Coordinates of C-alpha atoms and ligand atoms in Angstrom, one line a residue:
X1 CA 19.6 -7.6 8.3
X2 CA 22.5 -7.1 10.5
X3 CA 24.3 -10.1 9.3
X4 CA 24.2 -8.9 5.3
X5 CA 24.6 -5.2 6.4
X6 CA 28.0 -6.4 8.4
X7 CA 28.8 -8.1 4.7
X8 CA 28.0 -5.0 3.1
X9 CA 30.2 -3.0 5.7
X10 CA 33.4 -5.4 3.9
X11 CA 32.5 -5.0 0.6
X12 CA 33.6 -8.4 -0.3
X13 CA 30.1 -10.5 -1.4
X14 CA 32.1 -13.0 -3.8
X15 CA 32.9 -16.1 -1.5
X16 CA 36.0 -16.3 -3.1
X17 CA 37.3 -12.6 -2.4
X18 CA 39.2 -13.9 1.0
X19 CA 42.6 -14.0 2.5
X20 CA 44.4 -17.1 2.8
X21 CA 42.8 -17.9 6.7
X22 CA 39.8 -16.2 6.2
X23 CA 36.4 -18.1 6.1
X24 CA 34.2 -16.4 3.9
X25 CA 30.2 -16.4 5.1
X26 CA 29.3 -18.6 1.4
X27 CA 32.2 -21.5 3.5
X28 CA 30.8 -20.7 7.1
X29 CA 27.8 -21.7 5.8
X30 CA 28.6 -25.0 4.4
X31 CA 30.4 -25.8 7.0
X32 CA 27.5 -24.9 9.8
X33 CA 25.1 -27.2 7.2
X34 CA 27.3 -29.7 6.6
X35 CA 27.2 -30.3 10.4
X36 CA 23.5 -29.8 10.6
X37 CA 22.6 -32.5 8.1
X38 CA 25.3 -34.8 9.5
X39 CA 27.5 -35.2 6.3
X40 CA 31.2 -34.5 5.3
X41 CA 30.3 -31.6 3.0
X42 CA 27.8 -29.1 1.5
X43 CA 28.1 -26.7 -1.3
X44 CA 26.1 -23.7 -1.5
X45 CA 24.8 -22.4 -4.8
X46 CA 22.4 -20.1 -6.8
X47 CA 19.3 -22.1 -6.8
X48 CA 18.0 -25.2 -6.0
X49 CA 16.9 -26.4 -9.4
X50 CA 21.1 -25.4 -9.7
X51 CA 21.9 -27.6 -7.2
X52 CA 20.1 -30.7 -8.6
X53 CA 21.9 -29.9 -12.3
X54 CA 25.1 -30.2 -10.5
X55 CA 24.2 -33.1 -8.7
X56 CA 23.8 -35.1 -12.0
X57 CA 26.5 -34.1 -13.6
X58 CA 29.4 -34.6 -10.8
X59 CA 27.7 -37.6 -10.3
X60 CA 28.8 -38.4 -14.1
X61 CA 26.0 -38.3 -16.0
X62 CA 26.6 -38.4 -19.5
X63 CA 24.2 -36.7 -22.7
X64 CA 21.4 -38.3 -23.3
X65 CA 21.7 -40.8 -20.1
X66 CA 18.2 -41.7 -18.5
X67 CA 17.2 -40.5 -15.0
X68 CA 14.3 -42.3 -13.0
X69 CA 12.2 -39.5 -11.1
X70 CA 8.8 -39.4 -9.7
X71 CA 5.9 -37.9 -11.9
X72 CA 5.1 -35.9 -9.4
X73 CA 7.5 -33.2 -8.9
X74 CA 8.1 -29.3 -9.5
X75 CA 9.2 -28.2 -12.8
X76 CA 13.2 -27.2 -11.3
X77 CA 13.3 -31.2 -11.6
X78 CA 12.5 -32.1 -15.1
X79 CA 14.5 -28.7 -16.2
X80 CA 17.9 -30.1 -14.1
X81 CA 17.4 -33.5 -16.1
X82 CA 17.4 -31.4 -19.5
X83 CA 19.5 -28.7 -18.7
X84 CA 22.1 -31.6 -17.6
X85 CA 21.7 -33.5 -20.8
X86 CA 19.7 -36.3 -19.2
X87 CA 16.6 -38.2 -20.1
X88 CA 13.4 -38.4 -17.5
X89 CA 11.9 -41.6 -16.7
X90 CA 9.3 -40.7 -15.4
X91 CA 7.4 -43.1 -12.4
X92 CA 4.3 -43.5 -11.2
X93 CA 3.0 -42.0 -8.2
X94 CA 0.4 -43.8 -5.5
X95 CA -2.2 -42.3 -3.9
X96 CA -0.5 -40.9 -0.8
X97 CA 1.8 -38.9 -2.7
X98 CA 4.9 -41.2 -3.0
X99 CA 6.2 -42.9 -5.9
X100 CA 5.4 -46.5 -6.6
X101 CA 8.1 -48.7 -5.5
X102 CA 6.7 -51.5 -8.3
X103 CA 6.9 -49.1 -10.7
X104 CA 9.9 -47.7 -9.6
X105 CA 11.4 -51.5 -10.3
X106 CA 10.0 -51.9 -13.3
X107 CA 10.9 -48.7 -14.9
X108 CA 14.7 -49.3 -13.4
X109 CA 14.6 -52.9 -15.1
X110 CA 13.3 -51.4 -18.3
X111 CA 15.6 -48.4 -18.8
X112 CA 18.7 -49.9 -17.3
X113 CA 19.1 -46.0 -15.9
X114 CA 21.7 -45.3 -13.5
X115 CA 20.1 -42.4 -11.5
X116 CA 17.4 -41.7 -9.6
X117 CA 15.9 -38.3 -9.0
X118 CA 14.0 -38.9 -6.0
X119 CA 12.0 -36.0 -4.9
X120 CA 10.5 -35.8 -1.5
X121 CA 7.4 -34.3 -3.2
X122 CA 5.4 -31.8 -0.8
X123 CA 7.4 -33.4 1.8
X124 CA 6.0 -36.9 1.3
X125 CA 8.9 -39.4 2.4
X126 CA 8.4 -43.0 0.3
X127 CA 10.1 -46.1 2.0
X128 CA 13.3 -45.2 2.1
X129 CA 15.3 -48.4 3.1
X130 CA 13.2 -50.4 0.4
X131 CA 14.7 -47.4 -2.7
X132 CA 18.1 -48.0 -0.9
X133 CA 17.9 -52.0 -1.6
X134 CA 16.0 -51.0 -5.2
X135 CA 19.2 -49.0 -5.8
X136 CA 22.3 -50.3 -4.5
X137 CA 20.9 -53.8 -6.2
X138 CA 21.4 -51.5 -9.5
X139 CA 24.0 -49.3 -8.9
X140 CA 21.4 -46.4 -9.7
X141 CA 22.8 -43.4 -7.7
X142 CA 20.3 -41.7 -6.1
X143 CA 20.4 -38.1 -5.8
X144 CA 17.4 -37.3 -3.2
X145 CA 15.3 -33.5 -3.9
X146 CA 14.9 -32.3 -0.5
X147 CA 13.4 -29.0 -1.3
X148 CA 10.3 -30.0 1.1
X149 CA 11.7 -32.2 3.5
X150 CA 14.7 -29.9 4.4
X151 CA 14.0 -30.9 8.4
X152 CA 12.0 -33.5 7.8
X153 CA 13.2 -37.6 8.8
X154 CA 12.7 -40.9 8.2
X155 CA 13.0 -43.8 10.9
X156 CA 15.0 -41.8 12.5
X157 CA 17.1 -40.3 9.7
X158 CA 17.6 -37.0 8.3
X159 CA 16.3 -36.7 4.7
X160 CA 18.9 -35.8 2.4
X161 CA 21.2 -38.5 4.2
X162 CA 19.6 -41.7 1.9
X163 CA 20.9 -40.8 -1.3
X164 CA 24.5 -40.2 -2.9
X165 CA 23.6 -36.9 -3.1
X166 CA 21.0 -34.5 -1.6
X167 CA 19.8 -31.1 -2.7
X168 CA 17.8 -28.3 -1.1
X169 CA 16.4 -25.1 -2.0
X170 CA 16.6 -21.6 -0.2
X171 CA 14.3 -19.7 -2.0
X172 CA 11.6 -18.0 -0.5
X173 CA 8.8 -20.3 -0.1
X174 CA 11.0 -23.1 1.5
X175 CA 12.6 -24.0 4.9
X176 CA 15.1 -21.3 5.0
X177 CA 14.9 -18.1 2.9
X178 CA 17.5 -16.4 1.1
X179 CA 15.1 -15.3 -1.9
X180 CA 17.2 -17.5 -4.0
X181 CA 19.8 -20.1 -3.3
X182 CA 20.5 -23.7 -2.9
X183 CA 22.3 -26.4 -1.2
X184 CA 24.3 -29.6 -1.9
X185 CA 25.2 -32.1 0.6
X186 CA 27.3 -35.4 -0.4
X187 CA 29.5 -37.5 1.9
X188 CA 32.1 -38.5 -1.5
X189 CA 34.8 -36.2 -1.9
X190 CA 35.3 -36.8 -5.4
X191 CA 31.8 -35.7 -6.1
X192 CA 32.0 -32.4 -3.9
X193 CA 35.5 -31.5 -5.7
X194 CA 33.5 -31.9 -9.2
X195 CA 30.6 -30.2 -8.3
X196 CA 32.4 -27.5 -6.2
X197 CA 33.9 -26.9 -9.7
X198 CA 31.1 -26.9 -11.6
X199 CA 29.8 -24.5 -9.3
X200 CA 32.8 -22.0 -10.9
X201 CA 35.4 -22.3 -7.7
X202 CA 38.1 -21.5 -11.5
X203 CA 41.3 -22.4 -9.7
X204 CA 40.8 -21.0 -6.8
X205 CA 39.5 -23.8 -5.0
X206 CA 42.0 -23.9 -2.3
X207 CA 40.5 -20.6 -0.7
X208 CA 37.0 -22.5 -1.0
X209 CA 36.8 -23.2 2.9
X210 CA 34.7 -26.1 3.5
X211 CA 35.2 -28.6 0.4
X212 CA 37.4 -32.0 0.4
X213 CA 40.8 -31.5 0.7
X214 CA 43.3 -30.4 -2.5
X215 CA 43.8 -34.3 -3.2
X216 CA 40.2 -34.3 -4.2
X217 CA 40.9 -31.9 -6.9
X218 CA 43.8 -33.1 -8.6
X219 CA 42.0 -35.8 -10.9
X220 CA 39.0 -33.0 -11.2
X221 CA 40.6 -29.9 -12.0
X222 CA 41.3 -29.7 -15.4
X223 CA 38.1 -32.6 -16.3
X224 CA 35.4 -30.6 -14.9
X225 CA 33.5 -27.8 -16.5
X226 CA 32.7 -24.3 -15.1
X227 CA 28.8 -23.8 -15.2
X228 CA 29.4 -20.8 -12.5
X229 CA 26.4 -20.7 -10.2
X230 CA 27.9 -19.7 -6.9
X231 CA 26.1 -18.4 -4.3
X232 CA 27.4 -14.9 -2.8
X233 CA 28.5 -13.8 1.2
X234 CA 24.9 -12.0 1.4
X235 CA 22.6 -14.6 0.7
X236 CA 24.9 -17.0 3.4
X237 CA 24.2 -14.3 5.9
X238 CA 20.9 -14.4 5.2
X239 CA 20.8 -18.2 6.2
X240 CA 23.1 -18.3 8.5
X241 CA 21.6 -16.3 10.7
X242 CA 18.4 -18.8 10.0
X243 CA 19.7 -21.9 10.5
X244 CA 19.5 -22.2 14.4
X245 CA 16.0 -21.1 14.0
X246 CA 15.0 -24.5 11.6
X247 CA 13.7 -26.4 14.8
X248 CA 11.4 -24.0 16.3
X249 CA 10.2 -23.3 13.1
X250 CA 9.6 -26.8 12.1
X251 CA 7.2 -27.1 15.7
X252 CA 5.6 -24.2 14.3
X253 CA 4.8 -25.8 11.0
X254 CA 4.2 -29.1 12.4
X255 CA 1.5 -27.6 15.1
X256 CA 0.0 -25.3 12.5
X257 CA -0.5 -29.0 10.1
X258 CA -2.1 -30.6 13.0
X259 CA -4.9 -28.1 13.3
X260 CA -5.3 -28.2 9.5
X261 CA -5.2 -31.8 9.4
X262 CA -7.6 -32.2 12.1
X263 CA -10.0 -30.2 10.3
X264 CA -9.8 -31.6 6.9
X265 CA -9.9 -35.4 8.3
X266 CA -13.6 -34.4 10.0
X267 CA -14.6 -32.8 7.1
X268 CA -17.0 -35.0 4.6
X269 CA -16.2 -36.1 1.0
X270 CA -12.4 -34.9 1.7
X271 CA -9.2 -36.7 3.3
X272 CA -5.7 -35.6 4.5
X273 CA -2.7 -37.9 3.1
X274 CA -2.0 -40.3 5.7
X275 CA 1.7 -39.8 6.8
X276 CA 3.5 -43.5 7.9
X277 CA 4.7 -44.0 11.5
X278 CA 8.3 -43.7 10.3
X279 CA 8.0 -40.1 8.9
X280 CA 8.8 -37.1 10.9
X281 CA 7.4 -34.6 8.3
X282 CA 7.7 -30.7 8.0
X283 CA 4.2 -29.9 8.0
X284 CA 4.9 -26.7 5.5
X285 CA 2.1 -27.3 3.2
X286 CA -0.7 -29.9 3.2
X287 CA -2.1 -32.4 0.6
X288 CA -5.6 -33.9 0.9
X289 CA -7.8 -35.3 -1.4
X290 CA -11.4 -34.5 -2.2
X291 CA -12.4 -38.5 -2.5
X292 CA -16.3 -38.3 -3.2
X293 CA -16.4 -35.1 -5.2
X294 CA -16.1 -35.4 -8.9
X295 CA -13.4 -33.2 -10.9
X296 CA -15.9 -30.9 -12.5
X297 CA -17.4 -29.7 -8.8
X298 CA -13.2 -29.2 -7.6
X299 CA -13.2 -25.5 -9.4
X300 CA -16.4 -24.3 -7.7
X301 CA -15.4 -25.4 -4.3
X302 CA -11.9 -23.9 -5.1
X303 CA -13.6 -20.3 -6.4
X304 CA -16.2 -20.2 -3.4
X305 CA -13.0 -21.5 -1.0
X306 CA -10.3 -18.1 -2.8
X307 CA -13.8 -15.6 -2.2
X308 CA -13.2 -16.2 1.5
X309 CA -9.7 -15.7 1.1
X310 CA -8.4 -19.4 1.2
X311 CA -6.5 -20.1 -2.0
X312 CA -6.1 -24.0 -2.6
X313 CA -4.3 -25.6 -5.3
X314 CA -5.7 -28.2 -7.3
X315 CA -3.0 -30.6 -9.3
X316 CA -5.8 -32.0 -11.6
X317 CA -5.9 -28.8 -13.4
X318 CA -6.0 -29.0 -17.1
X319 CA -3.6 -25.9 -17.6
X320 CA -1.1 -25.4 -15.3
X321 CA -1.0 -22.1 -12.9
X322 CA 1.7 -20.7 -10.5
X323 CA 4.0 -23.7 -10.4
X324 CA 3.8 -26.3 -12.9
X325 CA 3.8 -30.0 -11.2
X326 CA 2.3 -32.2 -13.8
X327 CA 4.2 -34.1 -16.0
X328 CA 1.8 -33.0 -19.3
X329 CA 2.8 -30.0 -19.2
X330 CA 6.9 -30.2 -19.8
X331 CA 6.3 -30.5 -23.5
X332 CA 9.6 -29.8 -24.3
X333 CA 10.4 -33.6 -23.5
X334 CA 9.5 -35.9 -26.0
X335 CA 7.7 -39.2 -25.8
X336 CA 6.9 -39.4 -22.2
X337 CA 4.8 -42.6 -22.0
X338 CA 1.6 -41.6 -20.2
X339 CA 0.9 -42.3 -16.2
X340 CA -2.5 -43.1 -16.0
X341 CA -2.3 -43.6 -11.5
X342 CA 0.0 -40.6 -11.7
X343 CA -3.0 -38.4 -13.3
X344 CA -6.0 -40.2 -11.6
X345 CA -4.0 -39.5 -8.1
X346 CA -3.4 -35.7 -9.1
X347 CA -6.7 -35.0 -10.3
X348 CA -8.4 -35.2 -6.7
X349 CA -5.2 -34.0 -5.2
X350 CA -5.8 -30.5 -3.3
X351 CA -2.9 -28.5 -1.8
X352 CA -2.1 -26.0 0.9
X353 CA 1.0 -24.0 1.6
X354 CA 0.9 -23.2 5.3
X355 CA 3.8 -19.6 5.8
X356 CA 4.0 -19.1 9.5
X357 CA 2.7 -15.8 8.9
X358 CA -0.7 -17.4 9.8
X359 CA -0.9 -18.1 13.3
X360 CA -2.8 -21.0 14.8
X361 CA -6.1 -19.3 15.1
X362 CA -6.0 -18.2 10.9
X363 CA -5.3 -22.2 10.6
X364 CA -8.3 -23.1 12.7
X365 CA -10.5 -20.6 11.0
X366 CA -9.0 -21.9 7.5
X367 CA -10.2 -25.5 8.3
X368 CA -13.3 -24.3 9.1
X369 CA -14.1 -22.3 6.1
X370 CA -12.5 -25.4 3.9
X371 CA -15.7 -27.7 6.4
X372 CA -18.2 -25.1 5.6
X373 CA -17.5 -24.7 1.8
X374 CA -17.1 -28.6 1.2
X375 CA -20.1 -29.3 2.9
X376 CA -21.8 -26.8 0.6
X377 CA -20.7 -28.6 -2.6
X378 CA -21.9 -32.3 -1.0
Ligands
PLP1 C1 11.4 -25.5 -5.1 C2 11.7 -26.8 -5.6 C3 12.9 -27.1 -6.2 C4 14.0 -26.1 -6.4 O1 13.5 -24.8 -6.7 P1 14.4 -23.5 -7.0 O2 13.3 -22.5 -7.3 O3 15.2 -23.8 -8.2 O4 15.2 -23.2 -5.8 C5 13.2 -28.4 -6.6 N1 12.3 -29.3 -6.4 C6 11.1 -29.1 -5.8 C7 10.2 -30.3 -5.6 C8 10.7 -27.8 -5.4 O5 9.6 -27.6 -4.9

């Protein structure tokens, strides 16, 4: 609160309002995440469905060029493909939440695409070296959704830092939250010059603070559309002042999953996703699946489970509620070929967010109610 009140003191919330030598908080930002996720730059923008339009197009994509993403995503993802002039491919899911890397060949072989929208779905990392080879053997550019896995590794690895290019999300229920807002990270100068124009920089660019230098530009300048979307000196506050909390916060997550997880896995007729060795997740919500109930008892477990004040979300739902995640219901696409292991994996997929406003005793109590209630339907 400090941090936007001392904006608000200035009076200057557009990044660009700045003197020559001035960093605004919008280019502090960048430049504090940039070094956080360990690449050359970030951009900071409005949202981060935003930030994965951009990505396509200053990574060139072209009207009606297809784009291979996983079935399984939120709806910010199929809208960036559209909104971007793009075509979804969609892939198949497995059962543990990741796309299918056969599939994902297949599909690639098929379409001939030349980008892959990777989300890290409810913060589910897939084999990452093994879409790397399935890439670079393509020349697909892969632009990685990090809106879960903001945090969250791979052998070692910071997600976001596979891909061409890697977007995140700052809106409220995320990592960090700004209400709205969203990040781009890239390591190629010629894509953060277009997309740092594309994010409405006009001409002024050179007061941007953290981008490439003017070189990058030159070629860019007059090419590359404005689709203004920048983010403002409040919101940056906001996260700035967040951003050397993302560790502590992650432990919290991660020790608040345990106790979930624990509590789910001795639970009959249901199962956590296993997570692989190599995955150092962000435990910020939780997927399990009820394996030896069938689809018709899910609603009365979930009714009896919202009663004692546990709301779960089920993705087998005919009709989608709060957030839209199955790929049946983006009707504005046409002739998406149907994903039969996509569906059957959703339809017995529960799901949990976990805010650290519960503490770790609400998390044990949760898992218990979840043990009693299942154990009611079995
Ligand atoms: C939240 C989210 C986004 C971006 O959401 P915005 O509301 O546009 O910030 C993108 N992909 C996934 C998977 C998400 O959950």
């Amino acid at each position: 609160m400090q941090a936007v009140a001392a904006v608000l003191q200035t009076g200057r919330l557009h990044r660009y309002n700045v003197d020559a030598d001035e960093e605004s908080e919008a280019a502090a930002l960048e430049r504090e995440y940039a070094a956080w996720q360990g690449t050359n730059y970030c951009l900071a923008c409005t949202s981060g469905g935003y930030a994965l339009q951009l990505a396509l197009r200053a990574a060139g994509l072209q009207a009606g060029d297809k784009v291979l993403a996983n079935a399984w995503t939120l709806a910010p993802v199929p809208g960036a493909i559209y909104a971007s002039g793009g075509q979804p491919v969609f892939v198949e899911i497995d059962g543990a939440c990741r796309i299918d890397l056969t599939d994902l060949t297949a599909k690639a072989d098929a379409s001939g695409a030349k980008f892959l929208m990777l989300s890290h779905m409810r913060g589910h990392i897939a084999d990452m070296e093994a879409i790397q080879a399935i890439c670079e053997s393509r020349s697909i550019v892969m632009i990685e959704d990090c809106a879960h896995t903001m945090g969250a590794q791979w052998n070692g690895v910071l997600s976001g830092n596979f891909g061409h290019i890697a977007c995140f999300s700052t809106q409220t229920y995320k990592h960090m939250n700004s209400g709205e807002g969203g990040l781009l990270t890239t390591n190629d100068p010629e894509i953060a010059a277009r997309a740092t124009i594309l994010s409405g920089s006009y001409m002024l660019y050179g007061r941007h603070g953290a981008g490439p230098d003017a070189a990058a530009f030159e070629d860019v300048r007059l090419t590359t559309p404005n689709c203004s979307g920048r983010m403002d000196n409040m919101r940056a506050a906001l996260l700035r002042a967040q951003l050397p909390d993302l560790p502590s916060k992650i432990d919290a997550w991660n020790r608040r999953y345990a106790i979930l997880e624990a509590a789910i896995a001795k639970t009959q007729g249901l199962a956590p996703i296993p997570r692989p060795a190599a995955e150092a997740y962000v435990g910020s919500s939780i997927q399990f699946q009820a394996v030896s109930l069938e689809p018709a008892q899910i609603p009365d477990l979930l009714a009896r489970l919202a009663a004692r004040g546990v709301e779960v979300k089920w993705f087998g739902e005919a009709d989608p509620r709060g957030f839209t995640s199955r790929y049946d219901s983006w009707r504005y696409l046409a002739d998406i070929d149907p994903l039969p292991n996509t569906l059957d994996a959703l339809s017995k997929l529960l799901d949990m967010r976990i805010p650290l406003t519960f503490d770790e005793a609400d998390c044990a109590l949760i898992g218990a109610i979840i043990g009693e209630e299942a154990a009611k339907t079995l």
